Short mmCIF file of C-alpha atoms in Angstrom, two decimals:
data_model
loop_
_atom_site.label_atom_id
_atom_site.label_comp_id
_atom_site.label_asym_id
_atom_site.label_seq_id
_atom_site.Cartn_x
_atom_site.Cartn_y
_atom_site.Cartn_z
CA MET P 323 18.35 27.06 -13.78
CA ASP P 324 18.90 30.32 -11.46
CA LYS P 325 18.82 29.23 -7.26
CA GLU P 326 15.10 30.01 -7.01
CA THR P 327 14.05 27.74 -9.62
CA LEU P 328 13.01 24.36 -8.15
CA LEU P 329 11.58 22.37 -11.05
CA GLN P 330 11.91 23.20 -14.46
CA ALA P 331 10.71 21.19 -17.36
CA THR P 332 11.73 21.77 -21.12
CA ASP P 333 10.41 20.54 -24.03
CA LEU P 334 8.61 17.33 -22.64
CA THR P 335 6.84 15.13 -25.01
CA LEU P 336 5.00 11.59 -24.13
CA ARG P 337 3.89 9.34 -26.32
CA ARG P 338 1.97 6.31 -25.62
CA ALA P 339 0.63 3.85 -28.02
CA GLY P 340 0.71 6.14 -31.04
CA ARG P 341 -1.04 8.95 -29.00
CA SER P 342 0.82 12.30 -28.00
CA LEU P 343 -0.37 12.54 -23.95
CA LEU P 344 2.07 15.56 -23.74
CA GLN P 345 3.59 17.71 -26.53
CA GLN P 346 6.43 19.99 -26.10
CA VAL P 347 5.61 21.08 -22.67
CA SER P 348 8.03 23.38 -21.04
CA LEU P 349 7.21 24.81 -17.21
CA THR P 350 8.96 26.17 -13.98
CA VAL P 351 7.94 26.62 -10.52
CA SER P 352 10.09 28.53 -8.30
CA ARG P 353 10.13 28.86 -4.92
CA GLY P 354 6.99 29.66 -2.98
CA GLU P 355 4.88 30.63 -6.30
CA ILE P 356 1.12 28.43 -6.85
CA VAL P 357 1.43 27.27 -9.89
CA THR P 358 -2.25 25.81 -11.08
CA ILE P 359 -2.75 23.39 -14.15
CA ILE P 360 -5.93 23.64 -15.50
CA GLY P 361 -7.51 22.02 -18.48
CA PRO P 362 -10.14 20.15 -19.84
CA ASN P 363 -10.62 16.21 -18.75
CA GLY P 364 -8.04 14.21 -20.68
CA ALA P 365 -5.57 17.36 -21.02
CA GLY P 366 -2.82 15.10 -19.88
CA LYS P 367 -2.64 17.10 -16.13
CA THR P 368 -2.31 14.24 -14.26
CA THR P 369 0.47 12.79 -16.26
CA LEU P 370 2.20 15.86 -16.57
CA LEU P 371 2.42 16.25 -12.73
CA ARG P 372 3.87 12.46 -12.87
CA VAL P 373 6.32 13.16 -15.55
CA LEU P 374 7.52 15.99 -13.30
CA LEU P 375 8.08 13.94 -10.41
CA GLY P 376 9.94 11.59 -12.42
CA MET P 377 7.33 8.57 -11.78
CA VAL P 378 7.25 8.41 -15.37
CA LYS P 379 9.69 8.88 -17.83
CA ALA P 380 8.67 11.24 -21.09
CA THR P 381 9.70 10.01 -24.78
CA SER P 382 11.83 13.56 -25.24
CA GLY P 383 12.76 16.71 -23.20
CA GLU P 384 14.06 17.01 -19.89
CA VAL P 385 13.07 17.73 -16.32
CA THR P 386 15.53 19.05 -13.97
CA ARG P 387 14.68 19.06 -10.22
CA ARG P 388 16.82 21.08 -7.34
CA PRO P 389 18.85 18.46 -6.19
CA LYS P 390 17.45 16.62 -2.98
CA LEU P 391 14.25 18.77 -3.39
CA GLN P 392 11.65 17.98 -1.06
CA VAL P 393 8.56 17.24 -2.58
CA GLY P 394 4.86 16.73 -0.77
CA TYR P 395 2.43 14.98 -3.35
CA LEU P 396 -0.95 14.08 -2.85
CA PRO P 397 -2.31 11.88 -5.79
CA GLN P 398 -5.42 12.19 -7.31
CA ARG P 399 -7.15 9.09 -5.99
CA VAL P 400 -5.85 7.73 -3.05
CA THR P 401 -8.39 4.71 -2.08
CA ILE P 402 -7.87 3.30 1.49
CA ASP P 403 -8.78 -0.54 1.55
CA PRO P 404 -11.50 -1.46 4.69
CA ILE P 405 -9.54 -4.57 4.70
CA LEU P 406 -6.19 -2.69 6.06
CA PRO P 407 -7.01 -1.07 9.75
CA LEU P 408 -5.36 2.30 9.58
CA ASN P 409 -6.12 5.31 11.55
CA VAL P 410 -5.10 8.80 10.78
CA ARG P 411 -2.10 8.64 13.48
CA ARG P 412 -0.70 5.50 11.45
CA MET P 413 -1.46 6.91 8.15
CA MET P 414 0.75 9.89 9.16
CA THR P 415 4.10 7.52 9.35
CA LEU P 416 3.24 5.56 6.49
CA THR P 417 6.65 6.11 4.42
CA ALA P 418 8.53 7.82 7.16
CA ARG P 419 9.09 8.07 11.38
CA TYR P 420 7.80 11.15 12.93
CA SER P 421 7.46 12.32 16.53
CA GLU P 422 4.25 12.80 18.14
CA PRO P 423 4.57 17.18 18.52
CA GLU P 424 5.28 17.16 14.64
CA ILE P 425 2.64 14.89 13.45
CA THR P 426 0.07 17.03 16.14
CA ALA P 427 1.33 20.35 14.97
CA ALA P 428 0.80 19.37 11.12
CA LEU P 429 -2.63 17.99 11.50
CA GLN P 430 -3.38 21.36 13.74
CA LEU P 431 -2.16 23.35 10.69
CA THR P 432 -4.73 21.50 8.25
CA GLY P 433 -7.62 21.78 10.90
CA ALA P 434 -7.90 17.71 11.67
CA GLU P 435 -6.07 16.99 14.73
CA TYR P 436 -9.44 16.04 16.06
CA LEU P 437 -9.29 12.81 13.56
CA MET P 438 -6.29 11.64 15.24
CA GLU P 439 -7.57 8.21 16.39
CA SER P 440 -10.46 7.89 13.61
CA PRO P 441 -9.65 5.07 11.08
CA VAL P 442 -8.82 6.25 7.58
CA VAL P 443 -11.83 4.73 5.85
CA ASN P 444 -14.64 6.99 8.10
CA LEU P 445 -13.14 10.24 6.50
CA SER P 446 -15.28 12.31 4.73
CA GLY P 447 -13.98 13.67 1.15
CA GLY P 448 -12.57 16.89 3.00
CA GLU P 449 -11.42 15.45 6.15
CA PHE P 450 -9.14 12.82 4.05
CA GLN P 451 -7.51 15.68 2.04
CA ARG P 452 -6.71 17.58 5.02
CA VAL P 453 -4.95 14.74 6.61
CA MET P 454 -3.47 13.93 3.11
CA LEU P 455 -2.35 17.37 2.88
CA ALA P 456 -1.10 17.24 6.79
CA ARG P 457 1.08 14.10 5.91
CA ALA P 458 2.75 16.18 3.12
CA LEU P 459 3.65 18.97 5.62
CA LEU P 460 5.67 16.37 7.39
CA ARG P 461 8.06 15.82 4.60
CA ASN P 462 8.60 19.32 4.80
CA PRO P 463 7.87 20.15 1.36
CA GLU P 464 10.25 22.77 -0.35
CA LEU P 465 7.33 21.76 -3.47
CA LEU P 466 3.61 20.63 -2.60
CA VAL P 467 2.09 18.80 -5.59
CA LEU P 468 -1.72 18.66 -5.40
CA ASP P 469 -3.64 16.75 -7.79
CA GLU P 470 -7.03 17.91 -7.50
CA PRO P 471 -6.97 18.80 -4.10
CA VAL P 472 -10.30 20.02 -3.75
CA GLN P 473 -12.00 16.71 -4.68
CA GLY P 474 -14.84 15.29 -2.52
CA VAL P 475 -14.61 18.28 -0.71
CA ASP P 476 -17.73 19.93 -0.43
CA TYR P 477 -18.32 23.44 -2.32
CA LEU P 478 -18.11 25.59 1.12
CA GLY P 479 -15.03 23.76 2.03
CA GLU P 480 -13.35 24.39 -1.11
CA THR P 481 -12.61 27.70 -0.80
CA GLU P 482 -11.63 26.97 2.43
CA MET P 483 -9.08 24.49 1.00
CA TYR P 484 -7.46 26.53 -0.90
CA ARG P 485 -7.01 29.33 1.46
CA LEU P 486 -5.66 26.67 3.72
CA ILE P 487 -3.02 25.72 0.65
CA GLY P 488 -2.25 29.61 0.33
CA GLN P 489 -1.80 29.55 4.51
CA ILE P 490 0.58 26.74 3.81
CA ARG P 491 2.54 28.42 1.33
CA ASP P 492 3.12 31.31 3.28
CA GLN P 493 3.77 29.78 6.50
CA TYR P 494 6.31 27.13 4.72
CA GLY P 495 7.40 29.15 1.90
CA CYS P 496 6.99 26.14 -0.58
CA ALA P 497 5.71 26.18 -4.12
CA VAL P 498 2.53 25.10 -4.52
CA LEU P 499 2.00 23.04 -8.42
CA MET P 500 -1.68 21.83 -8.57
CA VAL P 501 -4.00 20.66 -11.13
CA SER P 502 -7.73 21.80 -10.79
CA HIS P 503 -10.51 22.03 -13.05
CA ASP P 504 -12.87 24.22 -10.92
CA LEU P 505 -11.51 27.71 -12.35
CA HIS P 506 -13.64 29.83 -9.87
CA VAL P 507 -11.29 29.59 -7.12
CA VAL P 508 -8.36 28.94 -8.69
CA MET P 509 -8.49 32.18 -10.61
CA ALA P 510 -8.11 34.01 -6.96
CA SER P 511 -5.98 32.06 -5.50
CA THR P 512 -2.90 31.10 -7.56
CA ASP P 513 0.02 33.03 -9.14
CA ARG P 514 0.44 31.25 -12.23
CA VAL P 515 -1.93 29.40 -14.58
CA VAL P 516 -1.14 26.76 -17.09
CA CYS P 517 -3.82 26.29 -19.71
CA LEU P 518 -2.64 22.77 -20.58
CA ASP P 519 -4.59 20.56 -23.30
CA HIS P 520 -2.00 18.02 -24.18
CA HIS P 521 0.32 21.21 -24.94
CA ILE P 522 0.54 24.02 -22.97
CA CYS P 523 -2.33 26.69 -24.64
CA CYS P 524 -1.26 29.97 -22.70
CA GLN P 525 0.14 30.66 -19.46
CA GLY P 526 0.75 33.64 -17.18
CA HIS P 527 -1.15 35.64 -14.73
CA PRO P 528 -4.80 34.58 -13.87
CA ALA P 529 -6.30 37.58 -15.28
CA ASP P 530 -4.12 37.82 -18.80
CA VAL P 531 -5.13 33.96 -18.76
CA SER P 532 -8.89 34.36 -18.57
CA ALA P 533 -8.93 36.69 -21.09
CA HIS P 534 -6.61 34.75 -23.68
CA PRO P 535 -8.46 33.33 -26.54
CA GLU P 536 -7.04 30.01 -26.14
CA TYR P 537 -8.40 29.54 -22.84
CA LEU P 538 -12.22 31.12 -24.00
CA ARG P 539 -11.93 28.36 -26.73
CA LEU P 540 -11.11 25.43 -24.12
CA PHE P 541 -13.51 26.85 -21.25
CA GLY P 542 -15.71 29.34 -22.87
CA GLN P 543 -17.22 33.05 -22.71
CA GLY P 544 -19.10 32.14 -19.48
CA GLU P 545 -16.49 31.39 -17.17
CA SER P 546 -14.40 34.34 -18.39
CA GLY P 547 -16.14 36.41 -15.72
CA VAL P 548 -15.23 34.61 -12.81
CA LEU P 549 -12.97 36.99 -11.54
CA ALA P 550 -15.99 38.59 -10.67
CA VAL P 551 -16.45 36.11 -8.21
CA TYR P 552 -13.57 36.80 -6.33
CA SER P 553 -13.55 40.76 -6.37
CA HIS P 554 -16.13 41.15 -4.20
CA HIS P 555 -15.45 41.42 -0.24
CA HIS P 556 -16.87 38.80 2.15
CA ASP P 557 -18.19 39.97 5.73
CA HIS P 558 -17.45 36.39 7.21
CA GLN P 559 -15.86 33.30 6.60
CA HIS P 560 -15.74 29.80 6.99
CA ASN P 561 -13.41 27.55 9.36
CA LEU P 562 -12.30 24.13 8.30
CA SER P 563 -15.16 22.86 10.80
CA GLY P 564 -17.68 24.86 8.58
CA GLU P 565 -18.65 27.31 11.17
CA ILE P 566 -18.75 31.36 10.70
CA GLU P 567 -16.04 33.27 11.71
CA ALA P 568 -15.64 37.32 10.84
CA CYS P 569 -13.12 38.53 8.65
CA ASP P 570 -9.84 40.09 10.00
CA GLY P 571 -11.70 43.46 11.11
CA GLY P 572 -14.61 42.44 9.85
CA HIS P 573 -17.77 44.15 10.30
CA HIS P 574 -21.20 42.78 9.98
CA MET A 62 27.41 -27.07 22.44
CA ALA A 63 26.07 -30.72 23.22
CA SER A 64 25.43 -30.32 26.83
CA PHE A 65 23.77 -26.99 25.22
CA MET A 66 21.20 -28.93 23.00
CA ALA A 67 20.67 -31.24 25.47
CA GLY A 68 19.59 -28.71 27.55
CA VAL A 69 17.17 -27.17 25.35
CA THR A 70 15.89 -30.97 24.10
CA GLU A 71 15.03 -31.22 27.80
CA LEU A 72 13.40 -27.79 28.32
CA LEU A 73 11.49 -27.87 25.20
CA ALA A 74 10.57 -31.80 25.98
CA LEU A 75 11.71 -32.19 22.13
CA ASP A 76 11.97 -36.00 22.76
CA ASP A 77 8.33 -36.18 22.78
CA PHE A 78 6.60 -35.75 19.39
CA PHE A 79 3.82 -33.68 20.79
CA TRP A 80 5.81 -31.09 21.80
CA ARG A 81 8.19 -31.16 19.02
CA ALA A 82 4.83 -30.66 16.80
CA PHE A 83 3.92 -27.92 19.48
CA TRP A 84 6.97 -26.07 19.19
CA GLY A 85 7.30 -26.51 14.85
CA GLY A 86 3.53 -25.17 14.67
CA MET A 87 3.74 -22.17 17.09
CA GLY A 88 6.96 -21.18 14.89
CA ILE A 89 5.41 -21.42 11.76
CA VAL A 90 2.42 -19.19 12.86
CA MET A 91 4.76 -16.47 14.21
CA VAL A 92 5.91 -15.98 10.36
CA THR A 93 2.84 -16.85 8.27
CA GLY A 94 0.60 -14.39 11.03
CA PRO A 95 1.96 -11.02 9.99
CA LEU A 96 3.13 -12.31 6.05
CA GLY A 97 -0.48 -13.78 5.77
CA CYS A 98 -1.85 -10.00 6.93
CA PHE A 99 -0.13 -8.28 3.93
CA VAL A 100 -1.57 -11.47 1.63
CA VAL A 101 -4.83 -10.20 2.61
CA TRP A 102 -4.36 -6.72 2.48
CA LYS A 103 -3.12 -7.16 -1.09
CA ARG A 104 -6.17 -9.51 -1.82
CA MET A 105 -3.81 -11.99 -2.76
CA SER A 106 -4.56 -15.08 -1.03
CA TYR A 107 -5.01 -17.09 -4.11
CA LEU A 108 -1.26 -16.00 -4.85
CA GLY A 109 -0.69 -18.67 -1.74
CA ASP A 110 -2.83 -21.24 -3.29
CA THR A 111 -0.79 -21.32 -6.52
CA MET A 112 2.32 -21.43 -4.86
CA SER A 113 1.08 -23.96 -2.57
CA HIS A 114 -0.05 -25.97 -5.15
CA SER A 115 3.01 -25.73 -6.95
CA ALA A 116 4.48 -27.54 -4.10
CA LEU A 117 3.88 -30.77 -5.53
CA LEU A 118 6.14 -30.13 -8.83
CA GLY A 119 8.87 -29.30 -6.17
CA ILE A 120 8.84 -32.26 -4.50
CA ALA A 121 8.56 -34.44 -7.73
CA LEU A 122 11.67 -32.03 -8.96
CA GLY A 123 13.56 -32.83 -5.55
CA PHE A 124 13.23 -37.06 -5.70
CA LEU A 125 14.10 -36.45 -9.39
CA LEU A 126 17.66 -34.30 -8.91
CA GLY A 127 18.10 -35.99 -5.48
CA ILE A 128 17.93 -32.89 -3.43
CA ASN A 129 16.33 -31.71 -0.38
CA LEU A 130 12.69 -31.65 -0.94
CA THR A 131 11.98 -28.59 0.80
CA LEU A 132 14.68 -26.84 -1.86
CA GLY A 133 12.92 -28.49 -4.54
CA VAL A 134 9.59 -26.70 -3.59
CA LEU A 135 11.27 -23.58 -2.72
CA MET A 136 12.70 -23.32 -6.07
CA VAL A 137 9.39 -24.29 -8.13
CA ALA A 138 7.94 -21.67 -5.66
CA LEU A 139 10.02 -19.05 -6.24
CA SER A 140 10.01 -19.94 -10.28
CA ILE A 141 6.16 -19.22 -10.16
CA ALA A 142 6.34 -16.27 -8.01
CA LEU A 143 8.66 -14.79 -10.72
CA LEU A 144 6.53 -15.85 -13.46
CA LEU A 145 3.55 -14.45 -11.82
CA PHE A 146 5.43 -11.06 -11.32
CA LEU A 147 6.44 -10.75 -15.03
CA LEU A 148 2.92 -11.80 -16.52
CA GLN A 149 1.25 -9.43 -14.15
CA ARG A 150 3.07 -6.48 -15.40
CA ARG A 151 0.76 -7.38 -18.89
CA GLU A 152 -2.57 -5.55 -18.41
CA GLU A 153 -4.59 -7.78 -21.11
CA LEU A 154 -4.21 -10.49 -18.36
CA ALA A 155 -6.58 -10.42 -15.31
CA SER A 156 -4.12 -11.56 -12.34
CA ASP A 157 -7.10 -14.11 -11.03
CA ALA A 158 -6.88 -16.10 -14.32
CA ILE A 159 -2.89 -15.72 -14.33
CA LEU A 160 -2.95 -17.33 -10.76
CA GLY A 161 -5.68 -20.14 -11.63
CA THR A 162 -3.47 -20.93 -14.71
CA LEU A 163 -0.43 -21.42 -13.13
CA SER A 164 -1.80 -22.73 -10.24
CA HIS A 165 -3.82 -25.89 -12.25
CA ALA A 166 -0.61 -26.36 -14.51
CA ALA A 167 2.17 -26.83 -11.26
CA LEU A 168 -0.25 -29.29 -10.00
CA ALA A 169 -0.96 -31.19 -13.08
CA LEU A 170 2.31 -31.27 -14.03
CA GLY A 171 3.10 -32.23 -10.28
CA VAL A 172 0.64 -35.37 -10.39
CA LEU A 173 2.14 -36.04 -13.83
CA VAL A 174 5.74 -36.20 -12.68
CA ILE A 175 5.38 -37.89 -9.50
CA SER A 176 3.12 -40.99 -11.31
CA MET A 177 5.73 -41.18 -14.01
CA MET A 178 8.51 -41.75 -11.59
CA THR A 179 7.54 -45.69 -10.50
CA TRP A 180 10.96 -45.96 -8.66
CA VAL A 181 9.59 -43.79 -6.04
CA GLN A 182 6.75 -44.26 -3.25
CA VAL A 183 5.27 -41.05 -2.87
CA ASP A 184 2.46 -40.89 -0.01
CA LEU A 185 0.25 -37.99 -1.97
CA MET A 186 -1.62 -37.71 1.35
CA SER A 187 1.47 -36.85 3.44
CA TYR A 188 2.23 -33.94 1.19
CA LEU A 189 -1.37 -32.69 0.50
CA PHE A 190 -2.43 -32.58 4.38
CA GLY A 191 1.01 -32.51 5.94
CA ASP A 192 2.00 -34.39 9.21
CA LEU A 193 2.90 -32.39 12.06
CA LEU A 194 3.44 -34.93 14.43
CA ALA A 195 6.47 -36.05 12.27
CA VAL A 196 8.55 -32.97 12.67
CA ALA A 197 11.94 -33.95 13.69
CA VAL A 198 14.54 -31.80 15.29
CA ASP A 199 16.09 -30.91 11.93
CA ASP A 200 12.77 -29.47 10.85
CA LEU A 201 12.34 -27.68 13.82
CA CYS A 202 15.70 -26.17 13.27
CA SER A 203 15.31 -25.53 9.61
CA ILE A 204 11.67 -23.74 11.07
CA TYR A 205 13.12 -21.48 13.17
CA ALA A 206 16.56 -20.11 11.27
CA GLY A 207 14.39 -19.76 8.19
CA GLY A 208 11.08 -18.48 9.91
CA GLY A 209 13.62 -16.22 12.17
CA LEU A 210 15.15 -14.91 8.70
CA VAL A 211 11.85 -14.26 7.21
CA LEU A 212 10.54 -12.43 9.97
CA MET A 213 13.67 -10.19 10.15
CA VAL A 214 13.57 -9.61 6.55
CA LEU A 215 9.83 -8.66 7.20
CA LEU A 216 10.07 -6.62 9.73
CA TRP A 217 13.29 -4.61 8.47
CA PHE A 218 11.16 -4.11 5.35
CA TRP A 219 7.76 -3.17 7.11
CA ARG A 220 6.81 0.35 6.82
CA PRO A 221 7.81 0.50 3.04
CA LEU A 222 6.03 -2.78 2.38
CA LEU A 223 3.09 -1.57 4.05
CA ALA A 224 3.16 1.50 2.35
CA ILE A 225 2.98 0.05 -0.93
CA THR A 226 0.20 -2.11 0.02
CA VAL A 227 -1.67 1.12 1.02
CA ASP A 228 -1.31 2.91 -1.65
CA GLU A 229 1.83 2.45 -4.32
CA GLU A 230 1.64 5.56 -6.17
CA LEU A 231 1.83 7.32 -3.03
CA ALA A 232 4.67 5.24 -1.60
CA GLU A 233 6.34 5.39 -4.93
CA ALA A 234 6.17 9.68 -4.92
CA GLU A 235 7.84 9.29 -1.15
CA GLY A 236 10.68 7.38 -2.53
CA VAL A 237 9.86 4.10 -1.91
CA ALA A 238 11.41 1.48 -4.52
CA VAL A 239 8.03 -0.54 -5.27
CA ILE A 240 9.05 -3.27 -7.89
CA PRO A 241 11.77 -4.41 -5.97
CA LEU A 242 9.92 -4.86 -2.73
CA GLN A 243 6.93 -6.78 -4.67
CA LEU A 244 9.55 -9.48 -5.81
CA LEU A 245 10.66 -9.31 -2.03
CA PHE A 246 7.20 -9.95 -0.72
CA MET A 247 6.88 -12.78 -3.56
CA VAL A 248 9.97 -14.26 -2.50
CA LEU A 249 9.03 -14.39 1.37
CA VAL A 250 5.92 -15.72 0.66
CA ALA A 251 7.54 -18.40 -1.26
CA VAL A 252 9.81 -19.30 1.57
CA VAL A 253 7.23 -19.51 4.04
CA ILE A 254 5.27 -21.88 2.07
CA ALA A 255 8.12 -23.87 1.49
CA LEU A 256 8.83 -24.23 5.25
CA ALA A 257 5.46 -24.86 6.37
CA MET A 258 4.46 -27.17 3.49
CA LYS A 259 5.99 -30.59 5.29
CA MET A 260 4.02 -29.66 8.39
CA ILE A 261 0.82 -28.38 7.51
CA GLY A 262 0.59 -29.55 3.65
CA MET A 263 0.38 -28.02 0.51
CA LEU A 264 -3.51 -27.65 0.52
CA LEU A 265 -3.88 -26.12 3.81
CA VAL A 266 -0.51 -23.81 4.06
CA THR A 267 -2.82 -20.74 2.48
CA ALA A 268 -5.23 -21.16 5.57
CA LEU A 269 -2.31 -20.22 7.65
CA LEU A 270 -1.74 -17.53 6.05
CA ILE A 271 -5.15 -15.86 5.86
CA ILE A 272 -7.48 -17.44 8.40
CA PRO A 273 -5.52 -16.17 11.87
CA ALA A 274 -5.08 -12.39 9.82
CA THR A 275 -8.57 -12.13 8.86
CA ALA A 276 -9.87 -13.21 12.29
CA ALA A 277 -7.70 -10.44 13.78
CA ARG A 278 -9.34 -7.77 11.37
CA HIS A 279 -12.11 -7.16 13.50
CA PHE A 280 -9.79 -6.08 16.80
CA SER A 281 -7.10 -4.16 15.07
CA ARG A 282 -7.08 -0.56 14.55
CA THR A 283 -3.70 -0.33 12.97
CA PRO A 284 -1.90 -3.03 10.65
CA GLU A 285 0.58 -3.85 13.63
CA GLN A 286 -2.16 -4.58 16.06
CA MET A 287 -3.68 -6.72 13.21
CA ALA A 288 -0.32 -8.34 12.64
CA LEU A 289 0.13 -9.61 16.30
CA GLY A 290 -3.14 -10.51 16.54
CA ALA A 291 -2.68 -12.79 13.87
CA VAL A 292 0.21 -14.56 15.72
CA LEU A 293 -1.74 -15.09 18.80
CA VAL A 294 -4.91 -16.70 16.79
CA GLY A 295 -2.31 -18.70 15.48
CA TRP A 296 -0.95 -19.77 18.53
CA VAL A 297 -4.36 -20.56 20.07
CA SER A 298 -4.92 -22.33 16.70
CA VAL A 299 -2.22 -24.75 16.78
CA SER A 300 -2.13 -25.38 20.61
CA GLY A 301 -5.90 -26.15 20.25
CA GLY A 302 -5.82 -28.13 17.43
CA LEU A 303 -3.04 -30.25 18.32
CA ASN A 304 -5.00 -31.26 21.60
CA LEU A 305 -8.19 -31.92 19.26
CA SER A 306 -6.28 -34.20 17.17
CA MET A 307 -4.71 -36.02 20.19
CA LEU A 308 -8.14 -36.75 21.29
CA TRP A 309 -10.09 -37.40 18.92
CA ASN A 310 -7.19 -39.23 16.58
CA VAL A 311 -7.76 -36.85 13.93
CA PRO A 312 -4.79 -35.65 11.17
CA THR A 313 -3.45 -32.62 13.08
CA GLY A 314 -3.24 -29.75 10.00
CA PRO A 315 -7.22 -30.01 9.47
CA ALA A 316 -7.49 -30.26 13.30
CA ILE A 317 -5.63 -26.59 13.24
CA VAL A 318 -7.37 -25.16 10.29
CA THR A 319 -10.38 -25.98 11.83
CA THR A 320 -9.75 -24.53 15.05
CA ALA A 321 -8.44 -21.43 13.39
CA VAL A 322 -12.11 -21.22 11.34
CA VAL A 323 -13.52 -21.53 14.62
CA ILE A 324 -11.73 -18.67 16.34
CA PHE A 325 -12.64 -16.64 12.89
CA PHE A 326 -16.10 -16.89 13.31
CA LEU A 327 -15.93 -16.12 17.27
CA SER A 328 -14.16 -12.98 16.71
CA LEU A 329 -16.65 -12.09 13.48
CA PHE A 330 -19.86 -12.48 15.65
CA ALA A 331 -18.42 -10.70 18.84
CA SER A 332 -17.27 -8.02 16.38
CA LEU A 333 -21.11 -8.09 15.16
CA ARG A 334 -22.66 -7.89 18.31
CA ARG A 335 -20.19 -4.90 19.19
CA SER A 336 -21.25 -2.78 16.73
#
């Protein structure tokens, strides 16, 4: 494992009840890169993340994480039971103690600092994900693992969320490993795409993957033109509260 | 030492059965409040019932083996907790059905064993509903020592215990050891039930876990506020219930539980009016 490698999986196979959930999956995540796992429902994407994080043991194969690797993880589905009173401030210190300025800074970065005192159960899908992202940042992660980070986020918010993830990568220098199935946005905001259907069908640069026959088999011709969506330029963008702001040097 | 004990006895008026009951009750709800919050948050109120129903078997065992009854209750409650923990890992069994099965198995077995022991006279009523007014100084010592220990462990593991309660997967991913903590939680509940059994009775122990916590929910914004609130509700219930029981000459345990229920409904109405 070279020193830029944070996490390396070799020939992971996971069998449960006679079914192969993962077959011979090999994957590397290096410092600072954004890797996106795409694949149809039930392709084993979440399972792969859990194996990579060491929460599930693979039947065979090997996962090597860099020693003392700091990981920030956003599980696919976190539901907060309303029986438990929990505001955002308390949610931030759920597993470790952080100072007030640290908490504020993390929430500010994800544009959620105004939610500090709100009960977690009242948050919208997008707000909740931003709080969860801020939580993950508090751990000063070298690797962010995001399982469908735009779940429950509305369409405009999705692009903004991916932009935010890119910004976090730039600012923290952390690697990002995420699972997604909205191909449109993924293709524009990721360094490497891994196409998973129990085994790795293909992986590489988004442009190459989207032309790969295996990718076309899984996702069809219709989606292959998605890169076009991102090759044009917006004259404005939406910030996290949905307001319109001009792009850098943008002209209307 | 003797003069210190005498001083404490005088200060807390431990010569008087009323004040012994008062301090006993106050001590118990200080532990059942925060622990009860976890029981409520984890939706495990039936767990408390199951463990406390097993207490009768523990008492029978205590008589049979000639050991301290609280110890007998604790042993059986711990076994039930362990059994429950193992059975809950099996996905084809619903946890409420497991609890129901164990709860009634332990209760039935307890009554069977007690009725077969013709040589001991067991006052079933006092175990079902407890007798706070019969609390002795020894009992107070075990309540405060045992309860203090439980409270200390609970506070020590508060953050990780809360984390696994909010979301097990998130906690696990952030390095919290989920399974040992789940076991620890069950052990704490078992110890508290064994401690509270004598005073409040096996049928009402769960009430002290659940009702103060539920009553405190309406006015809490954080888990910690809810835990403190539950202690406050418990304190008011104990002092209110004790006085009611003196005034009307009714059993103490039920009087305390009734007071707690009244507070629960008052807090419910207050929160409905507020929103």
